[in-house]
PDB file of C-alpha atoms in Angstrom:
ATOM      1  CA  UNK A 294      22.143  21.817  -0.634  1.00  0.00           C
ATOM      2  CA  UNK A 295      19.391  24.273  -1.374  1.00  0.00           C
ATOM      3  CA  UNK A 296      15.600  23.826  -2.123  1.00  0.00           C
ATOM      4  CA  UNK A 297      14.471  23.154  -5.281  1.00  0.00           C
ATOM      5  CA  UNK A 298      11.158  23.505  -7.718  1.00  0.00           C
ATOM      6  CA  UNK A 299       9.616  20.863  -8.797  1.00  0.00           C
ATOM      7  CA  UNK A 300      11.062  20.554 -12.555  1.00  0.00           C
ATOM      8  CA  UNK A 301       7.437  19.385 -13.613  1.00  0.00           C
ATOM      9  CA  UNK A 302       8.639  19.819 -17.607  1.00  0.00           C
ATOM     10  CA  UNK A 303      11.246  18.047 -17.630  1.00  0.00           C
ATOM     11  CA  UNK A 304       8.930  14.823 -15.115  1.00  0.00           C
ATOM     12  CA  UNK A 305       6.354  15.067 -18.027  1.00  0.00           C
ATOM     13  CA  UNK A 306       9.317  14.556 -20.317  1.00  0.00           C
ATOM     14  CA  UNK A 307      10.698  11.788 -19.021  1.00  0.00           C
ATOM     15  CA  UNK A 308       7.350  10.276 -18.192  1.00  0.00           C
ATOM     16  CA  UNK A 309       6.608  10.540 -22.192  1.00  0.00           C
ATOM     17  CA  UNK A 310       9.681   8.644 -23.250  1.00  0.00           C
ATOM     18  CA  UNK A 311       9.361   5.886 -20.623  1.00  0.00           C
ATOM     19  CA  UNK A 312       6.093   5.124 -22.275  1.00  0.00           C
ATOM     20  CA  UNK A 313       6.943   5.200 -25.272  1.00  0.00           C
ATOM     21  CA  UNK A 314      10.697   3.214 -25.666  1.00  0.00           C
ATOM     22  CA  UNK A 315      13.069   1.761 -22.950  1.00  0.00           C
ATOM     23  CA  UNK A 316      16.169   4.447 -22.723  1.00  0.00           C
ATOM     24  CA  UNK A 317      19.216   2.210 -23.145  1.00  0.00           C
ATOM     25  CA  UNK A 318      20.554   2.944 -18.929  1.00  0.00           C
ATOM     26  CA  UNK A 319      17.457   1.063 -18.558  1.00  0.00           C
ATOM     27  CA  UNK A 320      18.290  -2.173 -20.871  1.00  0.00           C
ATOM     28  CA  UNK A 321      19.109  -4.225 -17.537  1.00  0.00           C
ATOM     29  CA  UNK A 322      15.065  -4.145 -16.475  1.00  0.00           C
ATOM     30  CA  UNK A 323      13.641  -5.070 -19.248  1.00  0.00           C
ATOM     31  CA  UNK A 324      12.044  -7.630 -17.837  1.00  0.00           C
ATOM     32  CA  UNK A 325       9.982  -4.663 -16.245  1.00  0.00           C
ATOM     33  CA  UNK A 326       9.131  -3.595 -19.380  1.00  0.00           C
ATOM     34  CA  UNK A 327       5.608  -2.946 -18.748  1.00  0.00           C
ATOM     35  CA  UNK A 328       6.048  -2.346 -14.982  1.00  0.00           C
ATOM     36  CA  UNK A 329       8.458   0.605 -16.030  1.00  0.00           C
ATOM     37  CA  UNK A 330       5.150   1.534 -18.361  1.00  0.00           C
ATOM     38  CA  UNK A 331       3.048   1.478 -15.585  1.00  0.00           C
ATOM     39  CA  UNK A 332       5.206   4.279 -13.714  1.00  0.00           C
ATOM     40  CA  UNK A 333       5.303   6.062 -16.496  1.00  0.00           C
ATOM     41  CA  UNK A 334       1.799   6.533 -17.097  1.00  0.00           C
ATOM     42  CA  UNK A 335       0.562   6.776 -13.537  1.00  0.00           C
ATOM     43  CA  UNK A 336       2.906   9.423 -13.577  1.00  0.00           C
ATOM     44  CA  UNK A 337       1.413  11.438 -16.149  1.00  0.00           C
ATOM     45  CA  UNK A 338      -1.684  10.963 -14.919  1.00  0.00           C
ATOM     46  CA  UNK A 339      -0.612  12.484 -12.152  1.00  0.00           C
ATOM     47  CA  UNK A 340       1.112  15.456 -14.247  1.00  0.00           C
ATOM     48  CA  UNK A 341      -2.581  15.353 -16.330  1.00  0.00           C
ATOM     49  CA  UNK A 342      -0.530  14.915 -19.139  1.00  0.00           C
ATOM     50  CA  UNK A 343      -2.314  11.291 -20.416  1.00  0.00           C
ATOM     51  CA  UNK A 344      -3.276  13.372 -24.092  1.00  0.00           C
ATOM     52  CA  UNK A 345       0.615  13.222 -24.949  1.00  0.00           C
ATOM     53  CA  UNK A 346       0.288   9.429 -25.858  1.00  0.00           C
ATOM     54  CA  UNK A 347      -1.807   7.615 -27.491  1.00  0.00           C
ATOM     55  CA  UNK A 348      -3.485   5.236 -25.741  1.00  0.00           C
ATOM     56  CA  UNK A 349      -4.986   2.897 -28.300  1.00  0.00           C
ATOM     57  CA  UNK A 350      -0.999   2.331 -29.490  1.00  0.00           C
ATOM     58  CA  UNK A 351      -0.652   1.764 -25.398  1.00  0.00           C
ATOM     59  CA  UNK A 352      -3.628  -0.299 -25.012  1.00  0.00           C
ATOM     60  CA  UNK A 353      -2.723  -2.469 -28.046  1.00  0.00           C
ATOM     61  CA  UNK A 354       1.068  -2.657 -26.793  1.00  0.00           C
ATOM     62  CA  UNK A 355      -0.675  -3.687 -23.387  1.00  0.00           C
ATOM     63  CA  UNK A 356      -2.512  -6.355 -24.585  1.00  0.00           C
ATOM     64  CA  UNK A 357       0.225  -8.185 -26.579  1.00  0.00           C
ATOM     65  CA  UNK A 358       1.663  -8.851 -23.418  1.00  0.00           C
ATOM     66  CA  UNK A 359      -1.451 -11.212 -22.306  1.00  0.00           C
ATOM     67  CA  UNK A 360      -0.995 -15.583 -22.153  1.00  0.00           C
ATOM     68  CA  UNK A 361      -4.015 -17.090 -23.605  1.00  0.00           C
ATOM     69  CA  UNK A 362      -4.661 -21.152 -23.621  1.00  0.00           C
ATOM     70  CA  UNK A 363      -4.677 -22.916 -25.862  1.00  0.00           C
ATOM     71  CA  UNK A 364      -7.364 -24.377 -27.075  1.00  0.00           C
ATOM     72  CA  UNK A 365      -6.318 -28.042 -25.597  1.00  0.00           C
ATOM     73  CA  UNK A 366      -5.194 -27.108 -23.021  1.00  0.00           C
ATOM     74  CA  UNK A 367      -5.845 -27.214 -19.278  1.00  0.00           C
ATOM     75  CA  UNK A 368      -6.872 -24.532 -17.168  1.00  0.00           C
ATOM     76  CA  UNK A 369      -6.932 -26.115 -14.004  1.00  0.00           C
ATOM     77  CA  UNK A 370      -3.250 -27.577 -14.475  1.00  0.00           C
ATOM     78  CA  UNK A 371      -1.800 -24.579 -12.823  1.00  0.00           C
ATOM     79  CA  UNK A 372      -1.235 -22.504 -15.752  1.00  0.00           C
ATOM     80  CA  UNK A 373      -0.960 -18.746 -15.093  1.00  0.00           C
ATOM     81  CA  UNK A 374      -2.490 -16.982 -18.118  1.00  0.00           C
ATOM     82  CA  UNK A 375      -1.650 -13.370 -17.358  1.00  0.00           C
ATOM     83  CA  UNK A 376       0.636 -11.095 -18.724  1.00  0.00           C
ATOM     84  CA  UNK A 377       4.513 -11.295 -19.055  1.00  0.00           C
ATOM     85  CA  UNK A 378       6.342  -8.519 -17.756  1.00  0.00           C
ATOM     86  CA  UNK A 379       8.165  -8.678 -21.065  1.00  0.00           C
ATOM     87  CA  UNK A 380       8.828  -9.605 -24.141  1.00  0.00           C
ATOM     88  CA  UNK A 381      11.951 -11.748 -23.502  1.00  0.00           C
ATOM     89  CA  UNK A 382       9.864 -13.099 -20.968  1.00  0.00           C
ATOM     90  CA  UNK A 383       6.799 -13.682 -23.346  1.00  0.00           C
ATOM     91  CA  UNK A 384       8.548 -16.010 -26.308  1.00  0.00           C
ATOM     92  CA  UNK A 385      11.713 -18.400 -25.500  1.00  0.00           C
ATOM     93  CA  UNK A 386      15.070 -17.924 -26.856  1.00  0.00           C
ATOM     94  CA  UNK A 387      15.942 -20.664 -29.583  1.00  0.00           C
ATOM     95  CA  UNK A 388      17.141 -24.081 -28.104  1.00  0.00           C
ATOM     96  CA  UNK A 389      16.952 -22.592 -24.448  1.00  0.00           C
ATOM     97  CA  UNK A 390      15.694 -24.600 -21.640  1.00  0.00           C
ATOM     98  CA  UNK A 391      14.334 -21.711 -19.471  1.00  0.00           C
ATOM     99  CA  UNK A 392      11.015 -22.158 -16.943  1.00  0.00           C
ATOM    100  CA  UNK A 393      10.996 -18.342 -16.681  1.00  0.00           C
ATOM    101  CA  UNK A 394      10.492 -18.229 -20.381  1.00  0.00           C
ATOM    102  CA  UNK A 395       6.753 -17.066 -21.889  1.00  0.00           C
ATOM    103  CA  UNK A 396       5.496 -17.174 -17.591  1.00  0.00           C
ATOM    104  CA  UNK A 397       2.848 -14.368 -16.516  1.00  0.00           C
ATOM    105  CA  UNK A 398       3.872 -12.631 -13.547  1.00  0.00           C
ATOM    106  CA  UNK A 399       1.395 -11.415 -11.060  1.00  0.00           C
ATOM    107  CA  UNK A 400       3.133  -7.831 -10.458  1.00  0.00           C
ATOM    108  CA  UNK A 401       3.252  -8.079 -14.241  1.00  0.00           C
ATOM    109  CA  UNK A 402      -0.640  -8.539 -14.403  1.00  0.00           C
ATOM    110  CA  UNK A 403      -1.082  -5.406 -12.247  1.00  0.00           C
ATOM    111  CA  UNK A 404       0.088  -3.228 -13.596  1.00  0.00           C
ATOM    112  CA  UNK A 405      -1.020  -4.361 -17.372  1.00  0.00           C
ATOM    113  CA  UNK A 406      -4.267  -4.009 -15.529  1.00  0.00           C
ATOM    114  CA  UNK A 407      -3.463  -0.830 -14.111  1.00  0.00           C
ATOM    115  CA  UNK A 408      -2.393   0.689 -17.019  1.00  0.00           C
ATOM    116  CA  UNK A 409      -5.280   0.137 -19.064  1.00  0.00           C
ATOM    117  CA  UNK A 410      -8.044   1.619 -16.268  1.00  0.00           C
ATOM    118  CA  UNK A 411      -5.644   4.782 -16.302  1.00  0.00           C
ATOM    119  CA  UNK A 412      -5.609   4.991 -19.704  1.00  0.00           C
ATOM    120  CA  UNK A 413      -9.375   4.398 -19.968  1.00  0.00           C
ATOM    121  CA  UNK A 414      -9.655   1.105 -21.751  1.00  0.00           C
ATOM    122  CA  UNK A 415     -12.532  -0.976 -21.121  1.00  0.00           C
ATOM    123  CA  UNK A 416     -11.245  -4.018 -18.744  1.00  0.00           C
ATOM    124  CA  UNK A 417     -14.693  -5.690 -19.098  1.00  0.00           C
ATOM    125  CA  UNK A 418     -13.421  -5.921 -22.321  1.00  0.00           C
ATOM    126  CA  UNK A 419     -10.807  -8.076 -21.173  1.00  0.00           C
ATOM    127  CA  UNK A 420     -11.416 -12.785 -21.341  1.00  0.00           C
ATOM    128  CA  UNK A 421     -11.065 -12.546 -17.881  1.00  0.00           C
ATOM    129  CA  UNK A 422     -12.164 -16.176 -17.452  1.00  0.00           C
ATOM    130  CA  UNK A 423      -8.883 -17.952 -17.596  1.00  0.00           C
ATOM    131  CA  UNK A 424      -7.112 -15.630 -15.611  1.00  0.00           C
ATOM    132  CA  UNK A 425      -8.974 -15.967 -12.450  1.00  0.00           C
ATOM    133  CA  UNK A 426      -9.107 -19.665 -12.543  1.00  0.00           C
ATOM    134  CA  UNK A 427      -5.333 -19.270 -13.132  1.00  0.00           C
ATOM    135  CA  UNK A 428      -4.990 -16.438 -10.741  1.00  0.00           C
ATOM    136  CA  UNK A 429      -6.678 -19.135  -7.642  1.00  0.00           C
ATOM    137  CA  UNK A 430      -4.514 -21.573  -8.567  1.00  0.00           C
ATOM    138  CA  UNK A 431      -1.564 -19.568  -7.722  1.00  0.00           C
ATOM    139  CA  UNK A 432      -3.183 -19.276  -3.534  1.00  0.00           C
ATOM    140  CA  UNK A 433      -1.135 -20.916  -0.677  1.00  0.00           C
ATOM    141  CA  UNK A 434      -2.921 -23.038   1.834  1.00  0.00           C
ATOM    142  CA  UNK A 435      -2.000 -19.933   4.204  1.00  0.00           C
ATOM    143  CA  UNK A 436      -4.148 -17.939   1.825  1.00  0.00           C
ATOM    144  CA  UNK A 437      -0.524 -16.044   0.302  1.00  0.00           C
ATOM    145  CA  UNK A 438      -0.101 -15.874  -3.208  1.00  0.00           C
ATOM    146  CA  UNK A 439       2.846 -17.247  -5.496  1.00  0.00           C
ATOM    147  CA  UNK A 440       3.892 -14.808  -8.275  1.00  0.00           C
ATOM    148  CA  UNK A 441       3.516 -17.465 -10.925  1.00  0.00           C
ATOM    149  CA  UNK A 442       3.433 -21.118 -11.162  1.00  0.00           C
ATOM    150  CA  UNK A 443       6.940 -22.140 -11.270  1.00  0.00           C
ATOM    151  CA  UNK A 444       6.918 -21.084  -7.803  1.00  0.00           C
ATOM    152  CA  UNK A 445       8.537 -18.102  -6.403  1.00  0.00           C
ATOM    153  CA  UNK A 446       8.747 -15.919  -2.943  1.00  0.00           C
ATOM    154  CA  UNK A 447       5.320 -15.396  -1.082  1.00  0.00           C
ATOM    155  CA  UNK A 448       4.437 -12.123   0.350  1.00  0.00           C
ATOM    156  CA  UNK A 449       2.173  -9.376   1.056  1.00  0.00           C
ATOM    157  CA  UNK A 450       2.939  -8.104  -2.089  1.00  0.00           C
ATOM    158  CA  UNK A 451       1.533 -10.736  -4.227  1.00  0.00           C
ATOM    159  CA  UNK A 452      -1.708 -11.141  -1.891  1.00  0.00           C
ATOM    160  CA  UNK A 453      -1.921  -6.774  -2.974  1.00  0.00           C
ATOM    161  CA  UNK A 454      -1.557  -7.715  -6.632  1.00  0.00           C
ATOM    162  CA  UNK A 455      -4.232 -10.079  -6.406  1.00  0.00           C
ATOM    163  CA  UNK A 456      -6.700  -8.494  -4.708  1.00  0.00           C
ATOM    164  CA  UNK A 457      -6.111  -5.216  -6.608  1.00  0.00           C
ATOM    165  CA  UNK A 458      -6.530  -7.860 -10.219  1.00  0.00           C
ATOM    166  CA  UNK A 459      -9.751  -8.554  -9.014  1.00  0.00           C
ATOM    167  CA  UNK A 460     -10.844  -5.866  -8.377  1.00  0.00           C
ATOM    168  CA  UNK A 461      -9.940  -3.667 -11.731  1.00  0.00           C
ATOM    169  CA  UNK A 462     -11.675  -6.442 -12.915  1.00  0.00           C
ATOM    170  CA  UNK A 463     -14.512  -6.405 -10.059  1.00  0.00           C
ATOM    171  CA  UNK A 464     -14.342 -10.343  -9.983  1.00  0.00           C
ATOM    172  CA  UNK A 465     -13.813 -11.600  -6.598  1.00  0.00           C
ATOM    173  CA  UNK A 466     -13.714 -15.451  -7.843  1.00  0.00           C
ATOM    174  CA  UNK A 467      -9.978 -15.238  -8.381  1.00  0.00           C
ATOM    175  CA  UNK A 468      -8.722 -15.948  -4.352  1.00  0.00           C
ATOM    176  CA  UNK A 469     -10.221 -16.708  -1.384  1.00  0.00           C
ATOM    177  CA  UNK A 470     -10.495 -13.239   0.157  1.00  0.00           C
ATOM    178  CA  UNK A 471     -11.270 -14.899   4.156  1.00  0.00           C
ATOM    179  CA  UNK A 472      -8.007 -16.931   3.719  1.00  0.00           C
ATOM    180  CA  UNK A 473      -6.142 -13.739   2.729  1.00  0.00           C
ATOM    181  CA  UNK A 474      -7.495 -11.691   5.592  1.00  0.00           C
ATOM    182  CA  UNK A 475      -5.947 -14.395   7.717  1.00  0.00           C
ATOM    183  CA  UNK A 476      -2.751 -14.742   5.295  1.00  0.00           C
ATOM    184  CA  UNK A 477      -2.905 -10.396   6.285  1.00  0.00           C
ATOM    185  CA  UNK A 478      -4.007 -10.412   9.637  1.00  0.00           C
ATOM    186  CA  UNK A 479      -0.673 -12.779  11.173  1.00  0.00           C
ATOM    187  CA  UNK A 480       1.699 -10.385   9.137  1.00  0.00           C
ATOM    188  CA  UNK A 481       0.614  -7.191  11.675  1.00  0.00           C
ATOM    189  CA  UNK A 482       3.680  -7.350  13.848  1.00  0.00           C
ATOM    190  CA  UNK A 483       3.875  -6.439  17.805  1.00  0.00           C
ATOM    191  CA  UNK A 484       4.656  -3.041  16.587  1.00  0.00           C
ATOM    192  CA  UNK A 485       1.542  -2.113  14.657  1.00  0.00           C
ATOM    193  CA  UNK A 486       2.806  -1.830  11.378  1.00  0.00           C
ATOM    194  CA  UNK A 487       3.031  -5.262   8.574  1.00  0.00           C
ATOM    195  CA  UNK A 488       5.913  -7.449   7.649  1.00  0.00           C
ATOM    196  CA  UNK A 489       6.171  -8.998   3.796  1.00  0.00           C
ATOM    197  CA  UNK A 490       5.927 -12.593   5.955  1.00  0.00           C
ATOM    198  CA  UNK A 491       4.662 -13.588   9.181  1.00  0.00           C
ATOM    199  CA  UNK A 492       7.338 -12.645  11.850  1.00  0.00           C
ATOM    200  CA  UNK A 493       9.131 -10.743   9.737  1.00  0.00           C
ATOM    201  CA  UNK A 494      10.401  -7.186  10.532  1.00  0.00           C
ATOM    202  CA  UNK A 495       7.626  -4.560   9.773  1.00  0.00           C
ATOM    203  CA  UNK A 496       8.080  -2.382   6.318  1.00  0.00           C
ATOM    204  CA  UNK A 497       6.508   0.440   5.018  1.00  0.00           C
ATOM    205  CA  UNK A 498       5.377  -1.399   2.025  1.00  0.00           C
ATOM    206  CA  UNK A 499       4.747  -4.196   3.798  1.00  0.00           C
ATOM    207  CA  UNK A 500       2.189  -2.400   5.296  1.00  0.00           C
ATOM    208  CA  UNK A 501       0.785  -0.169   2.311  1.00  0.00           C
ATOM    209  CA  UNK A 502       0.169  -4.050   0.733  1.00  0.00           C
ATOM    210  CA  UNK A 503      -1.913  -5.395   3.490  1.00  0.00           C
ATOM    211  CA  UNK A 504      -3.501  -2.225   4.036  1.00  0.00           C
ATOM    212  CA  UNK A 505      -4.501  -1.803   0.931  1.00  0.00           C
ATOM    213  CA  UNK A 506      -5.604  -5.198   0.002  1.00  0.00           C
ATOM    214  CA  UNK A 507      -8.009  -5.325   3.269  1.00  0.00           C
ATOM    215  CA  UNK A 508      -9.467  -1.637   1.964  1.00  0.00           C
ATOM    216  CA  UNK A 509     -10.495  -3.400  -1.862  1.00  0.00           C
ATOM    217  CA  UNK A 510     -11.204  -6.812  -0.176  1.00  0.00           C
ATOM    218  CA  UNK A 511     -14.123  -4.399   1.852  1.00  0.00           C
ATOM    219  CA  UNK A 512     -12.747  -5.588   5.585  1.00  0.00           C
ATOM    220  CA  UNK A 513     -11.655  -2.228   6.529  1.00  0.00           C
ATOM    221  CA  UNK A 514     -13.377   1.134   5.529  1.00  0.00           C
ATOM    222  CA  UNK A 515     -11.863   4.770   4.971  1.00  0.00           C
ATOM    223  CA  UNK A 516     -14.680   5.823   7.884  1.00  0.00           C
ATOM    224  CA  UNK A 517     -11.367   5.161  10.714  1.00  0.00           C
ATOM    225  CA  UNK A 518     -14.420   5.143  13.711  1.00  0.00           C
ATOM    226  CA  UNK A 519     -16.336   1.673  12.079  1.00  0.00           C
ATOM    227  CA  UNK A 520     -12.279   0.644  11.771  1.00  0.00           C
ATOM    228  CA  UNK A 521     -11.913   0.673  15.314  1.00  0.00           C
ATOM    229  CA  UNK A 522     -15.650  -1.303  16.452  1.00  0.00           C
ATOM    230  CA  UNK A 523     -14.089  -3.911  14.045  1.00  0.00           C
ATOM    231  CA  UNK A 524     -12.211  -7.116  16.165  1.00  0.00           C
ATOM    232  CA  UNK A 525     -12.230  -8.806  13.598  1.00  0.00           C
ATOM    233  CA  UNK A 526      -9.902  -6.410  11.148  1.00  0.00           C
ATOM    234  CA  UNK A 527      -6.404  -5.255  12.507  1.00  0.00           C
ATOM    235  CA  UNK A 528      -4.760  -3.356  15.114  1.00  0.00           C
ATOM    236  CA  UNK A 529      -6.318  -0.312  14.348  1.00  0.00           C
ATOM    237  CA  UNK A 530      -4.447   2.077  17.025  1.00  0.00           C
ATOM    238  CA  UNK A 531      -1.314  -0.168  17.131  1.00  0.00           C
ATOM    239  CA  UNK A 532      -0.816   0.338  13.126  1.00  0.00           C
ATOM    240  CA  UNK A 533      -1.719   4.344  13.341  1.00  0.00           C
ATOM    241  CA  UNK A 534       0.771   4.301  16.505  1.00  0.00           C
ATOM    242  CA  UNK A 535       3.700   3.172  14.444  1.00  0.00           C
ATOM    243  CA  UNK A 536       2.565   5.414  11.595  1.00  0.00           C
ATOM    244  CA  UNK A 537       3.420   7.680  13.590  1.00  0.00           C
ATOM    245  CA  UNK A 538       6.973   6.483  15.344  1.00  0.00           C
ATOM    246  CA  UNK A 539       7.955   6.982  11.583  1.00  0.00           C
ATOM    247  CA  UNK A 540       6.133   9.678  10.496  1.00  0.00           C
ATOM    248  CA  UNK A 541       8.531  11.490  13.635  1.00  0.00           C
ATOM    249  CA  UNK A 542      11.916   8.689  12.640  1.00  0.00           C
ATOM    250  CA  UNK A 543      11.697  10.438   9.390  1.00  0.00           C
ATOM    251  CA  UNK A 544      11.306  13.950  10.304  1.00  0.00           C
ATOM    252  CA  UNK A 545      14.079  13.897  13.022  1.00  0.00           C
ATOM    253  CA  UNK A 546      16.627  12.546  10.819  1.00  0.00           C
ATOM    254  CA  UNK A 547      15.975  14.375   7.974  1.00  0.00           C
ATOM    255  CA  UNK A 548      16.612  17.005  10.283  1.00  0.00           C
ATOM    256  CA  UNK A 549      20.224  16.149  11.519  1.00  0.00           C
ATOM    257  CA  UNK A 550      21.111  14.535   7.967  1.00  0.00           C
ATOM    258  CA  UNK A 551      19.017  15.901   4.703  1.00  0.00           C
ATOM    259  CA  UNK A 552      20.555  13.097   2.381  1.00  0.00           C
ATOM    260  CA  UNK A 553      20.039  10.407   3.909  1.00  0.00           C
ATOM    261  CA  UNK A 554      17.225   9.007   1.489  1.00  0.00           C
ATOM    262  CA  UNK A 555      14.114   7.321   3.649  1.00  0.00           C
ATOM    263  CA  UNK A 556      13.958   4.370   2.315  1.00  0.00           C
ATOM    264  CA  UNK A 557      17.203   3.553   4.125  1.00  0.00           C
ATOM    265  CA  UNK A 558      15.619   4.197   7.611  1.00  0.00           C
ATOM    266  CA  UNK A 559      12.941   2.315   6.495  1.00  0.00           C
TER     267      UNK A 559
END
């Protein structure tokens, strides 16, 4: 198979379509509509094509997914006042009792705020008091985060989402950073990479979430030398060694079998 050039215009057209409506082929992913739009808007931003979309309409659409407390709601009871991922998760079906309905999600909240930030919306205008107070309720005693108030798995993905949310809102009252750091450090494996949970195999996605969250929280710096001098942070030398080993494996496999996707190897 010959090498193909990057078809920029095709990518732009695809992202443009995905940013405004969900194609039929993606209907099974409707529950992740907000996240899909985040990828589309992010793609347009990378390609310097954000002017193709109506930013005001996108912002209005995203903000419509935010869950707000009712007048008599007690913010401290454990509900999460973030963003729902789609219309089907925002409004309950008639005569159907489903605990997943009308539930905001940590990943959807991250996607919503990221979209707004990419298109230049002033995040300071968002009423984030209830969001941050309820976000802190999702943090577990070990420092990890549940993605919703009804309970689910806890792993590094949601620690990263929480850190990114607090960073974008420029308000860290929504999480205990030291507890989150302890959890992240417990996920570093013997080989230097990070598993999604403590004791699990090193994983590319988990490693990104760990390093990115630590950087957002201010525990590691862009300057590599500073990190090497800080014994309270992650084992940078082992992490770099793991990253280089993974790169060598990917390059070797790609050379002998270019049709094998990298995610299969990882």
